[in-house]
Coordinates of C-alpha atoms in Angstrom, one line a residue:
Chain A
M1 CA 0.0 0.0 0.0
I2 CA 2.9 2.4 0.7
D3 CA 4.0 1.7 -2.9
K4 CA 0.5 2.6 -4.2
L5 CA 0.5 5.8 -2.1
V6 CA 3.9 6.8 -3.6
K7 CA 2.7 6.0 -7.1
K8 CA -0.5 7.9 -6.7
I9 CA 1.4 10.9 -5.3
Q10 CA 3.7 10.8 -8.3
E11 CA 0.8 10.5 -10.7
T12 CA -1.2 13.4 -9.2
D13 CA 2.0 15.4 -8.4
A14 CA 0.2 16.3 -5.2
P15 CA 1.5 15.0 -1.9
I16 CA -1.7 15.9 -0.1
T17 CA -4.7 14.3 1.6
V18 CA -8.1 15.7 2.0
G19 CA -9.3 15.4 5.6
L20 CA -12.8 14.2 5.5
D21 CA -13.7 15.5 8.9
P22 CA -17.3 16.7 8.3
M23 CA -18.5 18.7 11.3
L24 CA -22.2 19.3 10.8
S25 CA -21.5 23.0 10.9
Y26 CA -19.5 22.6 7.6
V27 CA -22.4 21.0 5.8
P28 CA -24.4 23.5 3.7
E29 CA -27.9 24.0 4.7
H30 CA -29.5 22.6 1.6
I31 CA -27.8 19.2 2.3
Q32 CA -28.8 19.2 5.9
K33 CA -32.3 20.1 5.1
A34 CA -32.6 17.3 2.5
A35 CA -31.2 14.7 5.0
F36 CA -33.4 15.9 7.9
A37 CA -36.4 15.8 5.6
E38 CA -35.7 12.1 4.9
Y39 CA -34.5 10.9 8.3
G40 CA -35.5 13.7 10.8
E41 CA -33.2 15.6 13.1
T42 CA -31.7 12.3 14.3
L43 CA -28.4 10.6 14.3
A44 CA -29.4 9.0 11.0
G45 CA -30.2 12.4 9.6
A46 CA -26.8 13.8 10.6
A47 CA -25.1 10.7 9.2
E48 CA -26.9 11.1 5.9
A49 CA -26.0 14.8 5.8
I50 CA -22.2 14.1 6.3
W51 CA -22.3 11.2 3.8
Q52 CA -23.9 13.3 1.1
F53 CA -21.4 16.1 1.9
N54 CA -18.4 13.8 1.6
K55 CA -19.7 12.2 -1.6
E56 CA -19.8 15.6 -3.4
I57 CA -16.4 16.5 -2.2
I58 CA -14.9 13.2 -3.2
D59 CA -16.6 13.5 -6.6
A60 CA -15.1 17.0 -7.1
T61 CA -11.6 16.2 -6.0
Y62 CA -10.7 12.5 -6.4
D63 CA -8.9 13.0 -9.7
L64 CA -6.5 15.5 -8.2
I65 CA -5.4 13.7 -5.0
P66 CA -3.8 10.5 -4.0
A67 CA -5.5 10.0 -0.6
V68 CA -8.2 11.0 1.8
K69 CA -8.0 11.0 5.6
P70 CA -11.4 10.6 7.3
Q71 CA -11.3 11.5 11.0
V72 CA -13.4 8.8 12.7
A73 CA -14.4 11.0 15.6
M74 CA -16.5 13.1 13.3
Y75 CA -18.5 10.0 12.5
E76 CA -18.4 8.2 15.9
Q77 CA -20.0 11.2 17.5
F78 CA -23.2 10.2 15.7
G79 CA -23.0 6.7 17.1
V80 CA -23.8 3.6 15.0
E81 CA -25.4 5.7 12.2
G82 CA -22.2 7.8 12.1
M83 CA -20.1 4.6 11.8
K84 CA -22.2 3.6 8.8
A85 CA -21.4 6.9 7.1
F86 CA -17.7 6.2 7.9
Q87 CA -17.9 2.8 6.3
K88 CA -19.8 4.1 3.3
T89 CA -17.2 6.9 2.9
I90 CA -14.4 4.4 2.9
E91 CA -16.1 2.2 0.4
Y92 CA -16.8 5.1 -1.9
C93 CA -13.2 6.2 -1.7
H94 CA -12.0 2.7 -2.6
E95 CA -14.3 2.8 -5.7
K96 CA -12.6 6.0 -6.7
D97 CA -9.2 4.3 -6.2
L98 CA -8.2 6.7 -3.4
V99 CA -5.8 5.6 -0.7
V100 CA -7.8 5.8 2.6
I101 CA -6.0 6.9 5.8
G102 CA -8.3 6.2 8.7
D103 CA -7.4 8.8 11.3
V104 CA -8.4 6.7 14.3
K105 CA -5.5 7.2 16.7
R106 CA -6.2 3.8 18.3
G107 CA -3.7 2.0 20.6
D108 CA -4.0 -0.5 23.4
I109 CA -2.4 -3.6 24.8
G110 CA -1.6 -6.6 22.7
S111 CA -4.9 -8.5 22.1
T112 CA -6.9 -5.3 22.0
S113 CA -4.6 -3.7 19.5
A114 CA -4.9 -6.9 17.5
A115 CA -8.7 -6.4 17.5
Y116 CA -8.4 -2.8 16.3
A117 CA -5.9 -3.9 13.6
A118 CA -8.3 -6.6 12.4
G119 CA -11.3 -4.2 12.3
H120 CA -9.6 -1.4 10.5
L121 CA -6.8 -3.0 8.4
G122 CA -7.3 -6.7 8.4
K123 CA -9.9 -9.4 8.6
V124 CA -11.8 -11.1 11.4
Q125 CA -12.6 -14.7 11.6
V126 CA -16.3 -15.5 12.1
G127 CA -16.9 -19.2 12.3
S128 CA -15.5 -20.7 9.1
K129 CA -15.6 -17.3 7.3
T130 CA -13.3 -14.3 7.2
C131 CA -15.0 -11.0 7.1
T132 CA -13.7 -7.4 6.7
A133 CA -15.1 -4.5 8.7
F134 CA -13.9 -0.9 8.0
D135 CA -11.0 -1.8 5.7
E136 CA -8.9 1.3 5.6
D137 CA -5.5 1.3 3.8
F138 CA -3.6 3.1 6.6
I139 CA -4.6 4.1 10.1
T140 CA -3.0 6.4 12.6
V141 CA -2.0 4.9 16.0
N142 CA -0.9 6.2 19.4
P143 CA 2.5 5.0 20.7
Y144 CA 2.0 5.7 24.5
L145 CA 1.7 1.9 25.3
G146 CA 5.0 1.0 23.6
T147 CA 6.1 -1.8 21.4
D148 CA 3.6 -4.5 22.4
G149 CA 0.8 -2.0 21.7
I150 CA 2.1 -1.3 18.2
R151 CA 3.4 -4.8 17.2
P152 CA -0.1 -6.3 16.4
F153 CA -0.8 -3.4 14.0
V154 CA 2.6 -3.9 12.3
D155 CA 1.8 -7.6 12.0
V156 CA -1.5 -7.0 10.3
C157 CA 0.2 -4.4 8.0
K158 CA 2.7 -7.0 6.9
E159 CA 0.0 -9.6 6.2
E160 CA -2.4 -7.4 4.5
K161 CA 0.0 -4.9 2.8
K162 CA -1.4 -2.0 4.7
G163 CA 0.3 0.8 6.6
L164 CA 0.4 2.9 9.7
F165 CA 1.1 6.5 10.7
I166 CA 2.3 6.6 14.3
L167 CA 1.9 9.8 16.3
V168 CA 5.3 11.3 17.0
K169 CA 4.7 15.1 17.3
T170 CA 1.2 16.3 17.0
S171 CA 0.1 19.7 15.7
N172 CA -1.8 21.1 18.7
P173 CA -0.5 23.9 20.9
S174 CA 0.0 21.7 24.1
S175 CA 1.6 18.8 22.2
G176 CA 4.9 19.7 23.9
E177 CA 3.6 19.1 27.4
F178 CA 4.8 15.5 27.2
Q179 CA 6.1 15.1 23.7
D180 CA 8.8 17.7 24.1
R181 CA 10.1 16.7 27.5
I182 CA 13.8 15.8 27.5
I183 CA 14.9 12.2 28.1
D184 CA 18.6 11.4 28.0
G185 CA 19.3 14.6 26.1
K186 CA 16.5 14.2 23.5
P187 CA 12.8 15.1 23.5
L188 CA 10.3 12.3 23.9
Y189 CA 9.1 12.7 20.3
E190 CA 12.6 11.9 19.0
H191 CA 12.7 8.7 21.1
V192 CA 9.3 7.8 19.6
A193 CA 10.6 8.6 16.1
E194 CA 13.6 6.2 16.6
K195 CA 11.1 3.5 17.5
V196 CA 9.0 4.2 14.5
A197 CA 12.1 3.8 12.3
A198 CA 12.9 0.5 14.1
W199 CA 9.3 -0.8 13.9
G200 CA 9.2 0.0 10.2
A201 CA 12.6 -1.5 9.3
D202 CA 11.2 -4.8 8.2
C203 CA 8.2 -3.4 6.4
M204 CA 10.0 -1.7 3.5
G205 CA 8.2 -1.1 0.2
A206 CA 10.2 -0.1 -2.9
S207 CA 11.5 3.1 -1.3
Y208 CA 9.6 3.7 1.9
S209 CA 8.4 1.7 4.9
A210 CA 4.7 0.9 5.4
I211 CA 5.2 2.3 9.0
G212 CA 5.1 6.1 8.9
A213 CA 4.8 8.9 11.4
V214 CA 2.5 11.8 12.2
V215 CA 4.4 15.1 12.6
G216 CA 2.4 18.3 12.7
A217 CA 2.8 21.1 10.2
T218 CA 2.9 23.6 13.0
Y219 CA 6.5 22.6 14.1
P220 CA 8.6 22.9 11.0
E221 CA 12.0 22.9 12.8
I222 CA 11.0 19.7 14.5
G223 CA 9.9 18.3 11.1
K224 CA 13.4 18.9 9.8
V225 CA 15.0 16.9 12.6
L226 CA 12.5 14.1 12.5
R227 CA 12.9 13.7 8.7
K228 CA 16.5 12.7 9.4
V229 CA 15.7 10.4 12.3
M230 CA 13.2 8.4 10.2
P231 CA 14.7 8.6 6.6
N232 CA 12.6 5.7 5.3
S233 CA 9.3 6.6 7.0
F234 CA 6.6 8.6 5.2
I235 CA 5.4 11.5 7.3
L236 CA 1.8 12.4 7.5
V237 CA 1.6 16.2 8.2
P238 CA -1.6 17.5 9.7
G239 CA -2.1 21.2 10.5
Y240 CA -1.8 22.8 7.0
G241 CA -3.9 25.8 6.3
A242 CA -6.5 26.3 9.1
Q243 CA -4.0 25.3 11.8
G244 CA -1.4 27.7 10.3
G245 CA 1.1 25.5 8.3
K246 CA 2.1 26.7 4.8
G247 CA 3.9 25.0 1.9
K248 CA 7.1 26.9 2.3
N249 CA 7.4 25.8 5.9
L250 CA 7.0 22.2 5.0
V251 CA 9.9 21.7 2.6
H252 CA 12.0 19.9 5.2
Y253 CA 9.4 17.2 5.9
F254 CA 10.3 15.9 2.4
N255 CA 13.3 14.0 1.3
K256 CA 15.6 15.0 -1.6
D257 CA 13.5 12.7 -3.9
G258 CA 10.6 15.1 -3.4
L259 CA 8.8 12.3 -1.5
G260 CA 8.5 11.1 2.0
A261 CA 5.7 13.4 3.2
I262 CA 2.0 13.8 2.6
V263 CA 0.3 17.0 3.9
N264 CA -3.3 17.0 5.1
S265 CA -5.8 19.8 5.1
S266 CA -9.3 19.3 6.4
R267 CA -11.3 22.4 7.1
G268 CA -9.3 24.4 4.6
I269 CA -10.6 22.2 1.9
I270 CA -13.9 20.7 2.9
A271 CA -15.2 24.0 4.3
A272 CA -13.4 26.2 1.7
Y273 CA -16.7 27.8 0.6
K274 CA -16.9 29.5 4.0
Q275 CA -13.6 31.3 3.5
E276 CA -13.4 34.7 1.9
A277 CA -11.1 33.4 -0.8
Y278 CA -13.7 30.9 -2.1
A279 CA -16.9 32.7 -1.1
R280 CA -17.7 33.3 -4.8
F281 CA -18.6 29.7 -5.2
G282 CA -21.4 29.9 -2.6
A283 CA -22.8 27.1 -0.4
E284 CA -24.6 25.5 -3.4
H285 CA -21.3 24.9 -5.1
F286 CA -19.3 24.0 -2.0
A287 CA -17.6 21.1 -3.7
E288 CA -16.3 23.2 -6.5
A289 CA -14.8 25.5 -3.8
S290 CA -13.1 22.4 -2.4
R291 CA -11.7 21.5 -5.8
Q292 CA -10.3 25.0 -6.2
A293 CA -8.8 24.8 -2.6
V294 CA -7.1 21.4 -3.5
I295 CA -5.7 23.0 -6.7
D296 CA -4.3 25.9 -4.7
M297 CA -2.9 23.8 -2.0
A298 CA -1.2 21.4 -4.4
E299 CA 0.3 24.4 -6.2
D300 CA 1.5 26.0 -2.9
I301 CA 3.3 22.8 -2.0
R302 CA 4.6 22.1 -5.5
G303 CA 6.0 25.6 -5.6
A304 CA 7.7 25.2 -2.3
L305 CA 9.3 21.9 -3.3
K306 CA 10.8 23.3 -6.5
Chain B
M1 CA -21.2 9.9 38.3
I2 CA -18.1 9.5 40.5
D3 CA -20.4 9.8 43.5
K4 CA -22.6 7.1 42.1
L5 CA -19.6 4.9 41.4
V6 CA -18.5 5.3 45.0
K7 CA -21.9 4.6 46.4
K8 CA -22.3 1.5 44.3
I9 CA -18.9 0.2 45.4
Q10 CA -19.9 0.7 49.0
E11 CA -23.3 -1.0 48.5
T12 CA -21.8 -4.0 46.7
D13 CA -18.6 -4.0 48.9
A14 CA -16.8 -4.9 45.7
P15 CA -14.4 -2.4 44.1
I16 CA -14.4 -4.3 40.9
T17 CA -15.5 -4.0 37.3
V18 CA -16.2 -6.8 34.9
G19 CA -14.4 -6.3 31.6
L20 CA -16.9 -7.0 28.8
D21 CA -14.2 -7.8 26.2
P22 CA -15.9 -10.6 24.4
M23 CA -13.4 -12.2 22.0
L24 CA -15.4 -14.6 19.8
S25 CA -13.2 -17.5 21.1
Y26 CA -14.6 -16.9 24.6
V27 CA -18.2 -17.3 23.5
P28 CA -19.5 -20.9 24.0
E29 CA -20.2 -22.8 20.9
H30 CA -24.0 -23.1 21.6
I31 CA -24.3 -19.3 21.5
Q32 CA -22.2 -19.0 18.4
K33 CA -24.2 -21.7 16.7
A34 CA -27.5 -20.0 17.5
A35 CA -26.3 -16.6 16.3
F36 CA -24.8 -18.0 13.1
A37 CA -28.0 -20.0 12.4
E38 CA -29.9 -16.7 12.5
Y39 CA -27.5 -14.3 10.9
G40 CA -24.9 -16.5 9.1
E41 CA -21.2 -16.5 9.7
T42 CA -21.2 -12.7 9.2
L43 CA -20.3 -9.6 11.1
A44 CA -23.9 -9.5 12.2
G45 CA -23.7 -13.1 13.4
A46 CA -20.6 -12.4 15.4
A47 CA -22.2 -9.2 16.9
E48 CA -25.3 -11.2 17.9
A49 CA -23.1 -13.9 19.5
I50 CA -21.1 -11.4 21.6
W51 CA -24.3 -9.5 22.6
Q52 CA -26.0 -12.7 23.8
F53 CA -22.8 -13.7 25.6
N54 CA -22.7 -10.3 27.3
K55 CA -26.3 -10.4 28.3
E56 CA -26.0 -13.7 30.1
I57 CA -22.9 -12.5 32.0
I58 CA -24.6 -9.2 32.9
D59 CA -27.7 -11.1 34.1
A60 CA -25.6 -13.4 36.3
T61 CA -23.4 -10.7 37.9
Y62 CA -25.1 -7.3 37.9
D63 CA -26.2 -7.5 41.5
L64 CA -22.7 -8.2 42.7
I65 CA -20.8 -5.4 41.0
P66 CA -20.8 -1.6 40.7
A67 CA -19.6 -1.3 37.1
V68 CA -18.7 -2.9 33.9
K69 CA -15.9 -1.9 31.4
P70 CA -16.7 -2.9 27.8
Q71 CA -13.5 -2.7 25.6
V72 CA -14.7 -1.1 22.4
A73 CA -12.0 -2.8 20.2
M74 CA -13.7 -6.1 20.7
Y75 CA -16.9 -4.7 19.2
E76 CA -15.3 -2.3 16.6
Q77 CA -13.5 -5.3 15.0
F78 CA -16.9 -6.4 13.8
G79 CA -17.6 -3.1 12.2
V80 CA -20.9 -1.3 12.3
E81 CA -22.6 -4.5 13.5
G82 CA -20.1 -4.7 16.4
M83 CA -20.8 -1.1 17.3
K84 CA -24.5 -2.0 17.5
A85 CA -23.7 -4.7 20.0
F86 CA -21.5 -2.2 21.9
Q87 CA -24.5 0.2 22.1
K88 CA -26.9 -2.5 23.1
T89 CA -24.6 -3.7 25.8
I90 CA -24.3 -0.2 27.2
E91 CA -28.0 0.3 27.2
Y92 CA -28.6 -3.0 28.9
C93 CA -26.1 -2.2 31.6
H94 CA -27.8 1.1 32.2
E95 CA -31.1 -0.8 32.6
K96 CA -29.4 -2.8 35.3
D97 CA -28.2 0.4 36.9
L98 CA -24.5 -0.5 36.3
V99 CA -21.9 2.2 35.9
V100 CA -20.5 1.8 32.4
I101 CA -16.8 2.6 31.8
G102 CA -16.2 2.6 28.0
D103 CA -12.6 1.5 27.5
V104 CA -12.1 3.5 24.3
K105 CA -8.7 5.1 24.9
R106 CA -9.5 8.0 22.6
G107 CA -7.5 11.1 22.5
D108 CA -6.9 13.7 19.8
I109 CA -6.6 17.5 19.3
G110 CA -9.3 19.9 20.5
S111 CA -12.2 19.8 18.2
T112 CA -11.7 16.1 17.5
S113 CA -11.6 15.2 21.2
A114 CA -14.7 17.3 21.6
A115 CA -16.4 15.1 19.0
Y116 CA -15.3 11.9 20.8
A117 CA -16.5 13.4 24.1
A118 CA -19.9 14.3 22.6
G119 CA -20.3 10.8 21.1
H120 CA -19.3 8.8 24.2
L121 CA -20.2 11.0 27.2
G122 CA -22.3 13.9 26.0
K123 CA -24.8 15.0 23.4
V124 CA -24.6 16.1 19.8
Q125 CA -26.7 18.8 18.2
V126 CA -28.5 17.7 15.1
G127 CA -30.5 20.7 13.7
S128 CA -32.8 21.8 16.5
K129 CA -32.5 18.5 18.5
T130 CA -29.9 17.1 20.8
C131 CA -29.2 13.4 20.5
T132 CA -27.1 10.9 22.4
A133 CA -24.9 8.3 20.8
F134 CA -23.1 5.7 22.9
D135 CA -23.7 7.4 26.3
E136 CA -21.1 5.7 28.6
D137 CA -20.7 7.0 32.2
F138 CA -16.9 7.1 32.1
I139 CA -14.4 6.5 29.3
T140 CA -10.7 5.9 29.2
V141 CA -8.5 8.5 27.3
N142 CA -4.9 8.7 26.2
P143 CA -2.8 11.7 27.4
Y144 CA -0.1 11.8 24.7
L145 CA -1.5 15.0 23.1
G146 CA -1.5 17.0 26.4
T147 CA -3.9 19.4 28.0
D148 CA -5.7 20.6 24.9
G149 CA -6.5 17.0 23.9
I150 CA -7.9 16.3 27.4
R151 CA -9.7 19.6 28.1
P152 CA -12.7 18.9 25.8
F153 CA -13.4 15.6 27.6
V154 CA -13.1 17.3 31.0
D155 CA -15.6 20.0 29.9
V156 CA -18.2 17.5 28.8
C157 CA -17.6 15.6 32.1
K158 CA -18.5 18.7 34.0
E159 CA -21.5 19.5 32.0
E160 CA -22.9 16.0 31.9
K161 CA -21.7 14.7 35.3
K162 CA -19.6 12.0 33.7
G163 CA -16.0 11.0 34.3
L164 CA -12.7 9.9 32.8
F165 CA -9.9 7.5 33.5
I166 CA -6.7 8.8 31.9
L167 CA -3.9 6.4 31.0
V168 CA -1.0 6.9 33.3
K169 CA 0.8 3.6 33.6
T170 CA -0.5 0.7 31.5
S171 CA -0.4 -2.9 32.5
N172 CA 1.4 -4.3 29.4
P173 CA 5.1 -5.5 29.5
S174 CA 6.5 -2.8 27.3
S175 CA 4.5 0.0 28.9
G176 CA 7.8 1.3 30.4
E177 CA 9.3 2.0 27.0
F178 CA 8.1 5.6 27.1
Q179 CA 6.1 5.8 30.3
D180 CA 9.0 4.9 32.6
R181 CA 11.5 7.3 30.9
I182 CA 13.0 9.8 33.4
I183 CA 12.3 13.4 32.9
D184 CA 13.6 15.9 35.4
G185 CA 14.2 13.1 37.9
K186 CA 10.8 11.5 37.6
P187 CA 9.3 9.0 35.2
L188 CA 7.0 10.2 32.5
Y189 CA 4.0 8.4 34.2
E190 CA 4.5 10.6 37.3
H191 CA 4.4 13.7 35.2
V192 CA 1.2 12.5 33.6
A193 CA -0.2 11.6 37.0
E194 CA 0.5 15.2 38.2
K195 CA -1.5 16.5 35.3
V196 CA -4.3 14.1 36.0
A197 CA -4.5 15.5 39.5
A198 CA -4.5 19.1 38.2
W199 CA -7.1 18.4 35.4
G200 CA -9.3 16.8 38.0
A201 CA -9.0 19.5 40.7
D202 CA -12.1 21.4 39.7
C203 CA -14.2 18.3 39.0
M204 CA -14.6 17.1 42.6
G205 CA -17.5 15.0 43.7
A206 CA -18.2 14.4 47.4
S207 CA -14.8 12.7 48.0
Y208 CA -13.2 11.9 44.7
S209 CA -12.6 13.7 41.4
A210 CA -14.5 12.7 38.2
I211 CA -11.1 12.6 36.5
G212 CA -9.4 9.4 37.4
A213 CA -6.4 7.4 36.1
V214 CA -5.5 4.0 34.7
V215 CA -2.6 2.3 36.5
G216 CA -2.0 -1.4 35.7
A217 CA -2.2 -4.1 38.4
T218 CA 1.1 -5.5 37.2
Y219 CA 3.2 -2.7 38.7
P220 CA 2.2 -2.6 42.4
E221 CA 5.2 -0.5 43.5
I222 CA 4.3 2.2 41.0
G223 CA 0.7 2.0 42.1
K224 CA 1.8 2.9 45.6
V225 CA 3.7 6.0 44.4
L226 CA 0.9 7.1 42.1
R227 CA -1.8 6.7 44.8
K228 CA 0.0 9.6 46.6
V229 CA 0.6 11.8 43.6
M230 CA -3.2 11.7 42.8
P231 CA -4.9 11.5 46.3
N232 CA -8.3 12.5 45.0
S233 CA -8.3 10.5 41.7
F234 CA -10.0 7.2 41.4
I235 CA -7.6 4.6 39.9
L236 CA -8.9 2.1 37.4
V237 CA -6.7 -1.0 37.7
P238 CA -6.6 -3.4 34.8
G239 CA -4.5 -6.5 34.7
Y240 CA -6.0 -8.4 37.6
G241 CA -6.1 -12.2 37.2
A242 CA -5.2 -13.2 33.7
Q243 CA -2.5 -10.5 33.5
G244 CA -1.0 -11.6 36.8
G245 CA -2.3 -9.1 39.4
K246 CA -3.6 -10.4 42.8
G247 CA -5.6 -8.7 45.5
K248 CA -2.8 -8.7 48.0
N249 CA -0.6 -6.7 45.6
L250 CA -3.2 -4.1 45.1
V251 CA -3.7 -2.8 48.6
H252 CA -1.7 0.3 47.9
Y253 CA -3.8 1.4 45.0
F254 CA -6.5 2.2 47.6
N255 CA -6.7 5.0 50.1
K256 CA -7.1 4.6 53.9
D257 CA -10.9 5.0 53.4
G258 CA -10.8 1.7 51.6
L259 CA -11.8 3.6 48.4
G260 CA -10.0 5.2 45.5
A261 CA -9.5 2.2 43.2
I262 CA -11.6 -0.1 41.1
V263 CA -10.0 -3.3 39.8
N264 CA -10.9 -4.7 36.4
S265 CA -10.9 -8.3 35.4
S266 CA -11.9 -9.3 31.9
R267 CA -10.9 -12.8 30.7
G268 CA -10.7 -14.0 34.3
I269 CA -14.4 -13.5 34.7
I270 CA -16.1 -13.6 31.3
A271 CA -14.1 -16.7 30.2
A272 CA -14.0 -18.2 33.7
Y273 CA -15.6 -21.5 32.5
K274 CA -12.5 -22.1 30.5
Q275 CA -10.3 -22.2 33.6
E276 CA -9.6 -25.3 35.6
A277 CA -11.0 -23.7 38.7
Y278 CA -14.4 -23.2 37.1
A279 CA -14.5 -26.0 34.6
R280 CA -17.2 -27.8 36.6
F281 CA -19.8 -25.3 35.4
G282 CA -19.3 -26.3 31.8
A283 CA -19.8 -24.2 28.7
E284 CA -23.6 -24.4 29.0
H285 CA -23.4 -22.6 32.4
F286 CA -20.6 -20.2 31.6
A287 CA -22.5 -17.3 33.2
E288 CA -22.7 -19.1 36.5
A289 CA -18.9 -19.6 36.3
S290 CA -18.6 -15.9 35.7
R291 CA -20.7 -15.2 38.8
Q292 CA -18.5 -17.5 40.9
A293 CA -15.4 -15.8 39.6
V294 CA -16.8 -12.4 40.6
I295 CA -17.6 -13.7 44.1
D296 CA -14.0 -15.1 44.4
M297 CA -12.4 -11.9 43.1
A298 CA -14.4 -9.7 45.4
E299 CA -13.5 -11.9 48.3
D300 CA -9.8 -11.8 47.3
I301 CA -9.8 -8.0 47.2
R302 CA -11.9 -7.6 50.3
G303 CA -9.6 -9.9 52.2
A304 CA -6.6 -8.0 51.1
L305 CA -8.1 -4.7 52.2
K306 CA -9.0 -5.8 55.7

């Protein structure tokens, strides 16, 4: 899957993912109204609204991008109905041949991580049959529990040719509270990064490991350091745009081959029509605004990498 | 909710939770067969099997215990159908007046943590209506992202009178890889524990804070230290029984009032019938085996606390 991701990045010349994080407040009123008319102001109504919203954005952008990153929390908040929308979104992205990065940030002890890995990346055994549940291509995972919390995910990745992005340095303001603390002369995030490199060493694709890292766009100096600590790991970079990151700050997240990082934007793309720069599209044409925002973002990053 | 938890612990004289972590391999064949006969060897069949399994265990134990701790991964692995079983299990436990601790280990940046908090502990706004999704009483959360990843959960806890157990020191063998690393003369888990105490300071119930901690049963010496670092925090203690913890080792997780900790056992109770000690019950009477295992566990801990 890491090879497919690299290939699709090269084909689209756009190392970006669209974050499908549909807060209900991003969904234009006409879509909400239609969904509520059919299902009422219920969890099912909300789930239908975010699904229709996603579908239009996918239709308007899939030819420009290699991957999407749905944030499961935005679906999980609507309960079982929300999880149906999550699954439908993943299936639809697969139909469009997009790489799907499930932003689930799971992580637990051995057998429990194994269950998460089976549900999101692998297969589960039910009697004599094997079934698949959510079936993302990559997921994000949390490293706080150490190697035996991560190993079951890595095992499934090897078996199923899937991949991970492990949280190393997150984009939020207080990420430093624990992640930046100095241990033996180096910040915790650097120790985690060394582990990511080690965990990924025997999961190599053609040029990159299937085991990548999450490093926020909001800390470019740290990105520069971590790029060197994990030379073979792909870096998923959240925090572009709305959280403040810009293309020119992200150059050092990439390797000299122009690869090695993939930058995510969520609100900046899916709610583009709410920004002044794209207001001309109007709420009716929100998906076209998203398409334009993708074009602009890809150009910004391409320009910076030149 | 923390006051309800304390009250129920006092009423049952049993500071224990039953971990509803139904691996399909724990579910007796007669239940699997019945579920597969109705739904096939499908995700829906698996979900039905674990739900029926849970229901019998709840029916056989609810009068002895204050709380249950369903591990969401065991449901999530069966996709949307599994999440339906998770929800049904929570609802049924509420009917039985059990405190429900959702072991979800979520944690993300601000707005995303807010969505998880809404979905698991609070309410979501859908048009003019407010809806509830999974509606646990407590959930477990991961601290790696720092204060602004935790704050949205704390806010919802205050609003809805719910609670958290924040991962401090987990029970797995490699938990020390990051959690034990020394920062300014103290292990990381102690820094996290100090934050837990601070985050919980303005969420006090009658005697304990709504913001608790997870500290594994497998590290009793650490439990002793952390008890003092977080005097007002309830400690959820996983790893009893199957993972090696025993009542006599857990005394120091409790305060002098005999409160302040709640010990979880999952496999040791729900799969008790598979152990030699309870084999006499047989697979047909697995729930009675679970009941006996609860009685024995409560006695072990009561004896140790005397």
